[in-house]
mmCIF file of C-alpha atoms in Angstrom:
data_model
loop_
_atom_site.group_PDB
_atom_site.id
_atom_site.type_symbol
_atom_site.label_atom_id
_atom_site.label_comp_id
_atom_site.label_asym_id
_atom_site.label_seq_id
_atom_site.Cartn_x
_atom_site.Cartn_y
_atom_site.Cartn_z
ATOM 1 C CA UNK A 262 -7.710 -29.677 13.545
ATOM 2 C CA UNK A 263 -6.485 -27.440 16.816
ATOM 3 C CA UNK A 264 -3.382 -27.036 15.278
ATOM 4 C CA UNK A 265 -4.970 -25.697 12.639
ATOM 5 C CA UNK A 266 -6.453 -23.127 14.049
ATOM 6 C CA UNK A 267 -3.560 -21.763 15.483
ATOM 7 C CA UNK A 268 -1.992 -21.452 12.970
ATOM 8 C CA UNK A 269 -4.445 -19.718 11.329
ATOM 9 C CA UNK A 270 -5.238 -17.284 15.050
ATOM 10 C CA UNK A 271 -0.933 -16.419 14.266
ATOM 11 C CA UNK A 272 -1.216 -15.297 10.547
ATOM 12 C CA UNK A 273 -4.410 -13.236 11.273
ATOM 13 C CA UNK A 274 -3.004 -11.260 14.497
ATOM 14 C CA UNK A 275 0.634 -11.041 13.084
ATOM 15 C CA UNK A 276 -1.985 -9.679 9.453
ATOM 16 C CA UNK A 277 -3.499 -7.175 12.013
ATOM 17 C CA UNK A 278 0.040 -5.764 13.251
ATOM 18 C CA UNK A 279 1.172 -5.557 9.719
ATOM 19 C CA UNK A 280 -1.868 -3.405 8.484
ATOM 20 C CA UNK A 281 -1.526 -0.615 11.547
ATOM 21 C CA UNK A 282 1.970 -0.083 11.225
ATOM 22 C CA UNK A 283 1.584 2.423 8.291
ATOM 23 C CA UNK A 284 -2.546 4.143 9.336
ATOM 24 C CA UNK A 285 -3.074 2.058 5.483
ATOM 25 C CA UNK A 286 -0.525 3.817 3.908
ATOM 26 C CA UNK A 287 1.648 0.761 3.435
ATOM 27 C CA UNK A 288 0.147 0.954 -1.067
ATOM 28 C CA UNK A 289 2.353 4.902 -0.374
ATOM 29 C CA UNK A 290 5.986 5.141 -1.128
ATOM 30 C CA UNK A 291 7.900 6.072 0.316
ATOM 31 C CA UNK A 292 9.179 8.300 -1.721
ATOM 32 C CA UNK A 293 5.380 9.395 -1.784
ATOM 33 C CA UNK A 294 5.479 10.281 1.220
ATOM 34 C CA UNK A 295 8.178 12.574 2.105
ATOM 35 C CA UNK A 296 7.743 14.418 -0.658
ATOM 36 C CA UNK A 297 4.309 15.105 0.694
ATOM 37 C CA UNK A 298 6.377 15.678 5.075
ATOM 38 C CA UNK A 299 8.419 18.164 3.229
ATOM 39 C CA UNK A 300 5.782 20.339 2.013
ATOM 40 C CA UNK A 301 4.436 21.230 4.961
ATOM 41 C CA UNK A 302 5.024 24.298 5.668
ATOM 42 C CA UNK A 303 3.338 23.490 9.796
ATOM 43 C CA UNK A 304 6.545 21.447 10.665
ATOM 44 C CA UNK A 305 10.515 22.764 8.878
ATOM 45 C CA UNK A 306 11.765 20.687 10.761
ATOM 46 C CA UNK A 307 10.483 17.634 9.839
ATOM 47 C CA UNK A 308 10.603 19.346 6.112
ATOM 48 C CA UNK A 309 13.653 19.524 6.954
ATOM 49 C CA UNK A 310 14.273 15.973 7.418
ATOM 50 C CA UNK A 311 12.092 15.118 4.948
ATOM 51 C CA UNK A 312 13.953 17.084 2.224
ATOM 52 C CA UNK A 313 17.631 15.218 3.462
ATOM 53 C CA UNK A 314 15.983 12.008 2.781
ATOM 54 C CA UNK A 315 15.026 12.401 -0.581
ATOM 55 C CA UNK A 316 18.197 14.015 -1.072
ATOM 56 C CA UNK A 317 20.303 10.273 -0.184
ATOM 57 C CA UNK A 318 17.237 8.646 -2.064
ATOM 58 C CA UNK A 319 19.012 10.086 -5.183
ATOM 59 C CA UNK A 320 22.140 10.309 -5.054
ATOM 60 C CA UNK A 321 21.126 6.440 -3.866
ATOM 61 C CA UNK A 322 22.699 6.848 -0.177
ATOM 62 C CA UNK A 323 21.847 5.373 3.474
ATOM 63 C CA UNK A 324 21.791 7.924 6.126
ATOM 64 C CA UNK A 325 22.283 7.730 9.406
ATOM 65 C CA UNK A 326 20.467 9.094 12.534
ATOM 66 C CA UNK A 327 23.816 10.758 13.338
ATOM 67 C CA UNK A 328 24.643 11.992 9.907
ATOM 68 C CA UNK A 329 20.707 13.436 9.555
ATOM 69 C CA UNK A 330 20.563 14.918 13.112
ATOM 70 C CA UNK A 331 23.950 16.997 11.914
ATOM 71 C CA UNK A 332 22.446 18.317 8.618
ATOM 72 C CA UNK A 333 18.928 19.654 9.977
ATOM 73 C CA UNK A 334 20.130 20.193 13.176
ATOM 74 C CA UNK A 335 18.126 17.781 15.710
ATOM 75 C CA UNK A 336 17.688 15.808 18.706
ATOM 76 C CA UNK A 337 18.437 11.939 17.027
ATOM 77 C CA UNK A 338 15.562 12.074 19.206
ATOM 78 C CA UNK A 339 13.541 14.011 16.944
ATOM 79 C CA UNK A 340 13.939 11.924 14.263
ATOM 80 C CA UNK A 341 12.400 8.891 16.018
ATOM 81 C CA UNK A 342 9.930 10.651 16.229
ATOM 82 C CA UNK A 343 9.707 11.538 12.435
ATOM 83 C CA UNK A 344 9.168 8.199 11.733
ATOM 84 C CA UNK A 345 7.257 7.037 14.476
ATOM 85 C CA UNK A 346 4.380 10.177 13.783
ATOM 86 C CA UNK A 347 4.581 8.402 9.821
ATOM 87 C CA UNK A 348 3.973 5.403 10.731
ATOM 88 C CA UNK A 349 7.649 3.651 11.236
ATOM 89 C CA UNK A 350 8.428 1.398 14.367
ATOM 90 C CA UNK A 351 12.254 3.583 14.755
ATOM 91 C CA UNK A 352 14.243 5.875 11.847
ATOM 92 C CA UNK A 353 16.537 2.445 12.010
ATOM 93 C CA UNK A 354 13.360 0.997 10.024
ATOM 94 C CA UNK A 355 12.163 4.208 7.963
ATOM 95 C CA UNK A 356 15.705 3.433 6.665
ATOM 96 C CA UNK A 357 15.727 0.175 5.540
ATOM 97 C CA UNK A 358 12.686 0.792 4.328
ATOM 98 C CA UNK A 359 14.630 4.023 2.547
ATOM 99 C CA UNK A 360 17.338 1.453 1.234
ATOM 100 C CA UNK A 361 15.232 -1.718 -0.038
ATOM 101 C CA UNK A 362 13.127 1.653 -2.433
ATOM 102 C CA UNK A 363 16.531 3.091 -3.618
ATOM 103 C CA UNK A 364 16.735 0.178 -4.996
ATOM 104 C CA UNK A 365 14.150 -1.405 -6.313
ATOM 105 C CA UNK A 366 13.546 1.832 -9.216
ATOM 106 C CA UNK A 367 15.892 3.651 -10.229
ATOM 107 C CA UNK A 368 15.373 6.864 -9.108
ATOM 108 C CA UNK A 369 18.567 8.506 -11.177
ATOM 109 C CA UNK A 370 17.068 7.806 -14.255
ATOM 110 C CA UNK A 371 13.568 9.069 -13.164
ATOM 111 C CA UNK A 372 13.845 12.858 -15.371
ATOM 112 C CA UNK A 373 17.178 12.993 -17.633
ATOM 113 C CA UNK A 374 14.505 12.379 -20.670
ATOM 114 C CA UNK A 375 15.848 14.728 -23.387
ATOM 115 C CA UNK A 376 12.734 16.593 -24.891
ATOM 116 C CA UNK A 377 14.708 16.101 -29.118
ATOM 117 C CA UNK A 378 14.262 12.076 -28.356
ATOM 118 C CA UNK A 379 11.165 12.183 -27.757
ATOM 119 C CA UNK A 380 10.129 9.687 -30.768
ATOM 120 C CA UNK A 381 13.107 7.723 -30.509
ATOM 121 C CA UNK A 382 12.110 7.245 -26.597
ATOM 122 C CA UNK A 383 8.309 6.338 -28.325
ATOM 123 C CA UNK A 384 10.214 3.201 -30.227
ATOM 124 C CA UNK A 385 12.058 2.450 -27.487
ATOM 125 C CA UNK A 386 8.912 1.829 -25.560
ATOM 126 C CA UNK A 387 7.322 0.034 -27.297
ATOM 127 C CA UNK A 388 9.780 -2.428 -27.412
ATOM 128 C CA UNK A 389 10.313 -3.146 -24.160
ATOM 129 C CA UNK A 390 6.310 -3.512 -24.109
ATOM 130 C CA UNK A 391 7.101 -6.479 -27.089
ATOM 131 C CA UNK A 392 9.885 -8.299 -25.396
ATOM 132 C CA UNK A 393 8.430 -7.609 -21.857
ATOM 133 C CA UNK A 394 5.680 -9.792 -23.549
ATOM 134 C CA UNK A 395 8.134 -11.944 -25.266
ATOM 135 C CA UNK A 396 9.350 -12.924 -22.065
ATOM 136 C CA UNK A 397 5.479 -13.770 -20.668
ATOM 137 C CA UNK A 398 4.619 -15.402 -24.210
ATOM 138 C CA UNK A 399 8.067 -17.835 -22.798
ATOM 139 C CA UNK A 400 5.612 -19.249 -20.570
ATOM 140 C CA UNK A 401 2.765 -20.657 -22.489
ATOM 141 C CA UNK A 402 3.241 -24.252 -21.048
ATOM 142 C CA UNK A 403 2.609 -22.922 -17.791
ATOM 143 C CA UNK A 404 -0.846 -20.929 -17.996
ATOM 144 C CA UNK A 405 -1.566 -23.984 -20.500
ATOM 145 C CA UNK A 406 -1.977 -25.896 -16.794
ATOM 146 C CA UNK A 407 -3.511 -22.784 -15.444
ATOM 147 C CA UNK A 408 -5.826 -22.884 -18.273
ATOM 148 C CA UNK A 409 -6.402 -26.575 -17.845
ATOM 149 C CA UNK A 410 -6.907 -26.685 -13.732
ATOM 150 C CA UNK A 411 -9.436 -24.062 -13.936
ATOM 151 C CA UNK A 412 -11.213 -26.087 -16.477
ATOM 152 C CA UNK A 413 -10.886 -29.154 -14.228
ATOM 153 C CA UNK A 414 -10.973 -28.134 -10.751
ATOM 154 C CA UNK A 415 -13.872 -27.138 -8.091
ATOM 155 C CA UNK A 416 -13.221 -23.151 -6.806
ATOM 156 C CA UNK A 417 -10.503 -20.536 -7.483
ATOM 157 C CA UNK A 418 -9.249 -18.130 -4.516
ATOM 158 C CA UNK A 419 -7.340 -15.696 -5.179
ATOM 159 C CA UNK A 420 -4.527 -13.824 -3.168
ATOM 160 C CA UNK A 421 -3.631 -10.018 -4.097
ATOM 161 C CA UNK A 422 -0.696 -7.492 -3.521
ATOM 162 C CA UNK A 423 -1.775 -3.891 -3.207
ATOM 163 C CA UNK A 424 -0.092 -2.235 -6.617
ATOM 164 C CA UNK A 425 -2.308 -5.663 -8.657
ATOM 165 C CA UNK A 426 -6.032 -5.499 -6.082
ATOM 166 C CA UNK A 427 -7.590 -4.083 -8.641
ATOM 167 C CA UNK A 428 -6.166 -6.099 -11.776
ATOM 168 C CA UNK A 429 -7.006 -9.367 -9.824
ATOM 169 C CA UNK A 430 -10.628 -8.535 -8.504
ATOM 170 C CA UNK A 431 -10.791 -7.531 -12.819
ATOM 171 C CA UNK A 432 -9.588 -11.314 -13.464
ATOM 172 C CA UNK A 433 -11.522 -13.028 -11.072
ATOM 173 C CA UNK A 434 -14.826 -10.903 -12.347
ATOM 174 C CA UNK A 435 -14.255 -12.432 -16.144
ATOM 175 C CA UNK A 436 -13.474 -15.756 -14.458
ATOM 176 C CA UNK A 437 -17.459 -15.188 -12.295
ATOM 177 C CA UNK A 438 -18.906 -14.425 -16.175
ATOM 178 C CA UNK A 439 -17.672 -16.863 -17.470
ATOM 179 C CA UNK A 440 -19.139 -18.878 -15.304
ATOM 180 C CA UNK A 441 -16.352 -20.539 -12.664
ATOM 181 C CA UNK A 442 -15.962 -19.688 -8.905
ATOM 182 C CA UNK A 443 -13.713 -17.512 -8.499
ATOM 183 C CA UNK A 444 -13.191 -15.765 -5.425
ATOM 184 C CA UNK A 445 -10.860 -12.592 -4.161
ATOM 185 C CA UNK A 446 -11.260 -11.609 -0.717
ATOM 186 C CA UNK A 447 -11.319 -7.743 -0.125
ATOM 187 C CA UNK A 448 -11.500 -7.849 3.434
ATOM 188 C CA UNK A 449 -8.480 -7.717 3.917
ATOM 189 C CA UNK A 450 -8.637 -8.764 7.742
ATOM 190 C CA UNK A 451 -10.525 -11.677 7.364
ATOM 191 C CA UNK A 452 -8.472 -13.665 5.149
ATOM 192 C CA UNK A 453 -6.970 -15.687 7.347
ATOM 193 C CA UNK A 454 -10.479 -17.009 8.050
ATOM 194 C CA UNK A 455 -11.495 -16.892 3.927
ATOM 195 C CA UNK A 456 -9.008 -19.428 3.460
ATOM 196 C CA UNK A 457 -10.052 -22.324 5.539
ATOM 197 C CA UNK A 458 -12.467 -22.813 3.108
ATOM 198 C CA UNK A 459 -9.827 -23.899 0.519
ATOM 199 C CA UNK A 460 -9.622 -27.662 -0.331
ATOM 200 C CA UNK A 461 -7.153 -30.051 -1.685
ATOM 201 C CA UNK A 462 -9.575 -29.658 -5.176
ATOM 202 C CA UNK A 463 -9.147 -25.883 -4.994
ATOM 203 C CA UNK A 464 -6.330 -23.116 -7.116
ATOM 204 C CA UNK A 465 -5.169 -20.850 -5.028
ATOM 205 C CA UNK A 466 -3.258 -17.796 -7.124
ATOM 206 C CA UNK A 467 -0.641 -15.529 -5.547
ATOM 207 C CA UNK A 468 -0.320 -12.171 -7.353
ATOM 208 C CA UNK A 469 3.236 -10.234 -5.995
ATOM 209 C CA UNK A 470 4.654 -7.177 -6.943
ATOM 210 C CA UNK A 471 6.148 -4.856 -5.235
ATOM 211 C CA UNK A 472 6.514 -3.900 -1.831
ATOM 212 C CA UNK A 473 5.450 -5.268 1.727
ATOM 213 C CA UNK A 474 4.229 -8.217 0.603
ATOM 214 C CA UNK A 475 4.316 -9.889 3.298
ATOM 215 C CA UNK A 476 0.814 -10.201 4.158
ATOM 216 C CA UNK A 477 0.826 -12.503 0.863
ATOM 217 C CA UNK A 478 3.767 -14.859 2.229
ATOM 218 C CA UNK A 479 1.473 -15.308 5.509
ATOM 219 C CA UNK A 480 -1.410 -16.180 3.404
ATOM 220 C CA UNK A 481 0.557 -18.097 0.614
ATOM 221 C CA UNK A 482 1.854 -20.202 3.178
ATOM 222 C CA UNK A 483 -1.829 -21.514 5.305
ATOM 223 C CA UNK A 484 -2.673 -22.198 1.490
ATOM 224 C CA UNK A 485 0.243 -24.704 0.965
ATOM 225 C CA UNK A 486 -1.066 -27.087 4.150
ATOM 226 C CA UNK A 487 -4.403 -27.063 2.089
ATOM 227 C CA UNK A 488 -3.642 -26.727 -1.778
ATOM 228 C CA UNK A 489 -0.876 -28.390 -4.004
ATOM 229 C CA UNK A 490 -3.042 -26.108 -6.438
ATOM 230 C CA UNK A 491 -0.779 -23.082 -6.319
ATOM 231 C CA UNK A 492 -0.341 -20.823 -9.430
ATOM 232 C CA UNK A 493 1.288 -17.657 -7.997
ATOM 233 C CA UNK A 494 2.784 -14.333 -10.390
ATOM 234 C CA UNK A 495 4.976 -12.665 -9.439
ATOM 235 C CA UNK A 496 8.476 -10.336 -10.418
ATOM 236 C CA UNK A 497 11.709 -12.048 -10.369
ATOM 237 C CA UNK A 498 11.944 -9.405 -6.569
ATOM 238 C CA UNK A 499 9.960 -11.631 -4.770
ATOM 239 C CA UNK A 500 9.748 -15.142 -6.724
ATOM 240 C CA UNK A 501 12.242 -16.766 -3.606
ATOM 241 C CA UNK A 502 9.313 -15.976 -0.922
ATOM 242 C CA UNK A 503 7.372 -18.873 -2.628
ATOM 243 C CA UNK A 504 8.939 -22.087 -2.954
ATOM 244 C CA UNK A 505 5.857 -24.021 -3.041
ATOM 245 C CA UNK A 506 4.126 -23.088 -5.775
ATOM 246 C CA UNK A 507 2.538 -26.350 -9.171
ATOM 247 C CA UNK A 508 3.295 -23.507 -11.900
ATOM 248 C CA UNK A 509 5.537 -19.697 -11.280
ATOM 249 C CA UNK A 510 4.671 -17.436 -13.980
ATOM 250 C CA UNK A 511 6.639 -14.067 -13.767
ATOM 251 C CA UNK A 512 6.692 -11.091 -15.385
ATOM 252 C CA UNK A 513 9.354 -9.442 -15.469
ATOM 253 C CA UNK A 514 10.556 -6.286 -18.006
ATOM 254 C CA UNK A 515 13.496 -6.316 -21.091
ATOM 255 C CA UNK A 516 15.655 -4.348 -19.340
ATOM 256 C CA UNK A 517 15.566 -3.409 -15.879
ATOM 257 C CA UNK A 518 16.143 0.098 -15.809
ATOM 258 C CA UNK A 519 11.983 0.505 -16.677
ATOM 259 C CA UNK A 520 10.547 -0.571 -13.415
ATOM 260 C CA UNK A 521 6.621 1.777 -13.681
ATOM 261 C CA UNK A 522 3.757 1.227 -11.884
ATOM 262 C CA UNK A 523 1.598 1.673 -15.398
ATOM 263 C CA UNK A 524 3.811 -0.930 -17.296
ATOM 264 C CA UNK A 525 4.006 -3.195 -14.548
ATOM 265 C CA UNK A 526 0.220 -3.286 -15.166
ATOM 266 C CA UNK A 527 0.290 -3.121 -18.479
ATOM 267 C CA UNK A 528 2.083 -6.709 -18.598
ATOM 268 C CA UNK A 529 -0.215 -7.806 -15.915
ATOM 269 C CA UNK A 530 -3.046 -7.291 -17.462
ATOM 270 C CA UNK A 531 -1.558 -8.632 -20.468
ATOM 271 C CA UNK A 532 -0.814 -11.819 -19.208
ATOM 272 C CA UNK A 533 -4.765 -12.549 -17.290
ATOM 273 C CA UNK A 534 -6.129 -11.576 -20.279
ATOM 274 C CA UNK A 535 -4.280 -13.802 -22.265
ATOM 275 C CA UNK A 536 -5.215 -16.700 -20.223
ATOM 276 C CA UNK A 537 -8.967 -15.460 -20.132
ATOM 277 C CA UNK A 538 -9.411 -15.685 -24.114
ATOM 278 C CA UNK A 539 -8.135 -19.053 -23.839
ATOM 279 C CA UNK A 540 -10.060 -20.051 -21.150
#
């Protein structure tokens, strides 16, 4: 029991580090943050740095501190101060985050829509949704296993990423309305303590999409010590982080260039709604 307590304490401390580095802005993408900084007239140098990094993001280029300093005409120490001011340990960490986000989102295709193609695009989007829903329906046996477990097991605990926290909370609330003992803890910093209530006869739901999900992985690792009934809902890019599970349900796009969070939310809601409908 003493060893288990130490593990929980380590995760709790790691969680504290993860949540403080971005001052509560982990859900905000780096592009959003840089766009905001670029419009800041109070610090022209920081605005120029942000504009340079945005240009690198659009062109899928990896900036270096030397190139950025030369372009903006500032010292590299200014870049370090810039990165730390906006929540990063240094310029290198900022660049890594920039690179990850440029690979995850296809910004180059965002504004290339021809207005004359509007009707055609509507048809294409409906086709994209239909095909993406088909990818979920192909995993019906996994959903059936979860539904059976919800009927048979004691309690349901959910851990969600930032992007899908609202949808997961809604899913849990609907399970509660149906009479199931389902729980989601919105006080993230106390999740390590909260998960101590999990037993081998309970279900743990892990919802992981988007960026900055290390804290979800931390709690998932704790859950694996408690129960084998772990159901993971995630994107293809996150699946490798969760090697132990009872079922893993992937929510993906039929065309990978069409990653939009509104679309992802639609698909995840369809998945959750289908489970609730069939209970």
